[in-house]
Amino acid sequence: MSISTADVIVTSPGRNFVTLKLVTSDGVVGWGDATLNGRELAAAAYLRDHLVDTLIGRDEDRIEDTWQYLYRGAYWRRGPVTMAAIAAVDMALWDIKAKKAGVPLYQLLGGASREKLRVYAHASGNDYAALSQAIRGYVEEGYTAVRIQTGVPGLDSVYGVSATAKPGEKYDYEPAHRSARPDEEEWDTPAYLRHVPTIFEKVREEFGPELRLLHDGHHRMSPIEAARLAKSLEPHDLLWLEDATPGEDQDAFRLIRQHSTTPLATGEVFNSVYDYQTLITERLIDYVRSAPTHTGGVTGMKKLLDFAGIYGIRSGLHGPTDVSPIGMAAALHIDLAIHNFGIQEYMPHSDLTLETFRTSYTFDRGFLHPGDTPGLGAELDETLAAQHPYTPAYLPVNRLLDGTLHDW
Ligand code: EZ4
Ligand code: CO
C-alpha cells in the first residue's frame, strides 16, 4: 500500500495549529503535528510546497527510510521549520502503522514501561497570595509536581504569569498575542534574582518538603547569573531549573554545574540530538525538554532520548498548549514506552481546542495515560477546524529597562 493523499490544515481553535493528514490507498488515516508557535505558516508552507508531492505514492510502512529521506534529502540540515515538518510526517506514519496493527502506538515502541505518567502543572501569581491559591488548587486536584512562576515587583508582566487571569482560575495563558506584530515586555534580571528565592522559601514553608517544585528561567540569565540562581534555590530542592541560560551556548552550562547541585533542564527550542551533544555527553543537564513536534517526531525523539538514557539523563518533554493535542499524544506514547522517563509537562488545552481535536489520553489525579485507542489516539475534526481560520499571533519580545533587546 502507499500514501494517496496528504493535506495540510492550519486552524485556530483558540490558538494556531498546523496539522498534517495522510491517507493510505486502503483508507487508513494518519495525523501529525507541525505547529511552530508564531511561525505556523512557514511550517505549513514547507509541508505543502516541498514535501506533499514527495509523499504521494510512498510506502507508508517505511518510517525510518522516510525520515532519513526528508532529513538527509533536504541537504539543509536541521532547523525548527524543517524538523517540525518532518515531525508531522513521522507522527502520521507511526499513527498509520499502529492503526494497521490495531494497537496504541506505545506498543510498537516496546510496550509500557510504567502504569502512568507523572505530570507537572503550571502555578503562577503576581504576588504570593495568588500563587499560593493556584498551588493549593493543583494539590487538591492530585498533582504532585508544580512549576512555580512569580510576578516580580516593579515589572508589569513576567513570563509564565498571566496578566489577566484571576487567582486560581484555569487558563490557557500561553502569551502568543493575536495581532500582526509581537507585544513588547520589560525585564530586569537583578530584580528577578532578588525576588525568586524569597518566593520559593514561602512555598516550601507552606507546602512542605514533598511537593516537587520546578521553575523556568526562560533563557534570561547570563551563565554566572544562572549559577547564582541555581545556588540560591538549592535549599528549596527543585526537581529542575529550566532554561537557566540560553541553550545554544552549550558550554555555558559547565559554569552553572560548577556552582550548584540544582538539577537542570533545557531544550524546548532545540530541534535535534546535535543541539544536545555537549550537554548530554558531559552530563551538564538532567532533563531533555524538547517536544516530538519540534524534533522530527517520534523517530527523532526516540533517537534523542535513547542517546540521553546512556548518560542517565531523563525526559521532561515539552507539553505547552502551543503543541497540538496530536503532538501531545505522540509525547505520551513515547513517555510510557521509554525507560528513562522523568516527568511530562501538562498544560490542558482550552475546551475549544479539545472540541476541535479529539483525544483519548486521560488525566487522573496528577498522572496522564495515552489511552489504548489504536494509533496515536488523537485526530482533528476538519469541519470544526474550517470554522477557525488562521489568525496572526506572536510571542512577545523582551527589552531591558534601558530599551536593550533581551531574550524573552
Ligand atoms: O514559552 O511553549 O516551559 N514552557 C515554556 C513555554 C514556551 C512556549 C513557546 O512557544 O517555556 O511556555
Ligand atoms: Co520552558
Short mmCIF file of N, CA and C and ligand atoms in Angstrom, two decimals, residues 120 122 147 149 159 174 215-219 240 242-243 267-269 289 318 320 345, ligand 2:
data_model
loop_
_atom_site.label_atom_id
_atom_site.label_comp_id
_atom_site.label_asym_id
_atom_site.label_seq_id
_atom_site.Cartn_x
_atom_site.Cartn_y
_atom_site.Cartn_z
N TYR A 120 3.57 17.66 35.55
CA TYR A 120 3.59 18.86 36.40
C TYR A 120 2.67 19.92 35.83
N HIS A 122 1.22 24.11 35.92
CA HIS A 122 1.78 25.46 35.96
C HIS A 122 1.04 26.30 36.99
N ARG A 147 5.06 23.66 38.62
CA ARG A 147 6.01 24.69 38.20
C ARG A 147 5.59 26.01 38.81
N GLN A 149 5.93 30.04 38.89
CA GLN A 149 6.37 31.29 38.23
C GLN A 149 5.72 32.45 38.99
N TYR A 159 7.18 36.48 32.15
CA TYR A 159 6.89 35.20 31.50
C TYR A 159 6.25 34.23 32.50
N GLU A 174 -0.70 30.79 27.63
CA GLU A 174 0.45 30.96 26.73
C GLU A 174 0.32 32.28 25.97
N HIS A 215 10.96 25.33 38.10
CA HIS A 215 10.95 26.74 37.73
C HIS A 215 11.58 26.90 36.35
N ASP A 216 11.04 27.85 35.57
CA ASP A 216 11.53 28.10 34.21
C ASP A 216 12.17 29.49 34.17
N GLY A 217 13.47 29.54 33.94
CA GLY A 217 14.18 30.83 33.83
C GLY A 217 14.03 31.47 32.46
N HIS A 218 13.53 30.68 31.50
CA HIS A 218 13.17 31.15 30.17
C HIS A 218 14.28 31.96 29.50
N HIS A 219 15.50 31.42 29.54
CA HIS A 219 16.64 31.90 28.74
C HIS A 219 17.12 33.31 29.12
N TRP A 240 13.67 20.66 38.89
CA TRP A 240 14.60 21.23 37.90
C TRP A 240 14.48 22.73 37.84
N GLU A 242 14.76 25.24 34.70
CA GLU A 242 14.72 25.11 33.23
C GLU A 242 15.28 26.34 32.54
N ASP A 243 15.94 26.14 31.41
CA ASP A 243 16.42 27.23 30.56
C ASP A 243 17.02 28.36 31.39
N GLY A 267 16.07 22.70 26.38
CA GLY A 267 15.92 22.10 25.05
C GLY A 267 14.61 22.35 24.34
N GLU A 268 13.68 23.13 24.92
CA GLU A 268 12.40 23.30 24.23
C GLU A 268 12.55 24.01 22.87
N VAL A 269 13.62 24.81 22.71
CA VAL A 269 13.80 25.46 21.40
C VAL A 269 14.78 24.70 20.50
N ARG A 289 14.16 18.64 27.29
CA ARG A 289 12.89 19.38 27.31
C ARG A 289 12.20 19.51 25.96
N HIS A 318 8.42 18.74 26.53
CA HIS A 318 7.68 20.00 26.45
C HIS A 318 6.21 19.69 26.13
N PRO A 320 3.45 22.33 26.12
CA PRO A 320 2.70 23.58 26.22
C PRO A 320 1.45 23.50 25.35
N GLU A 345 5.39 17.64 31.07
CA GLU A 345 4.69 18.92 31.28
C GLU A 345 3.25 18.79 30.79
CO CO B 2 10.14 26.49 29.11
#
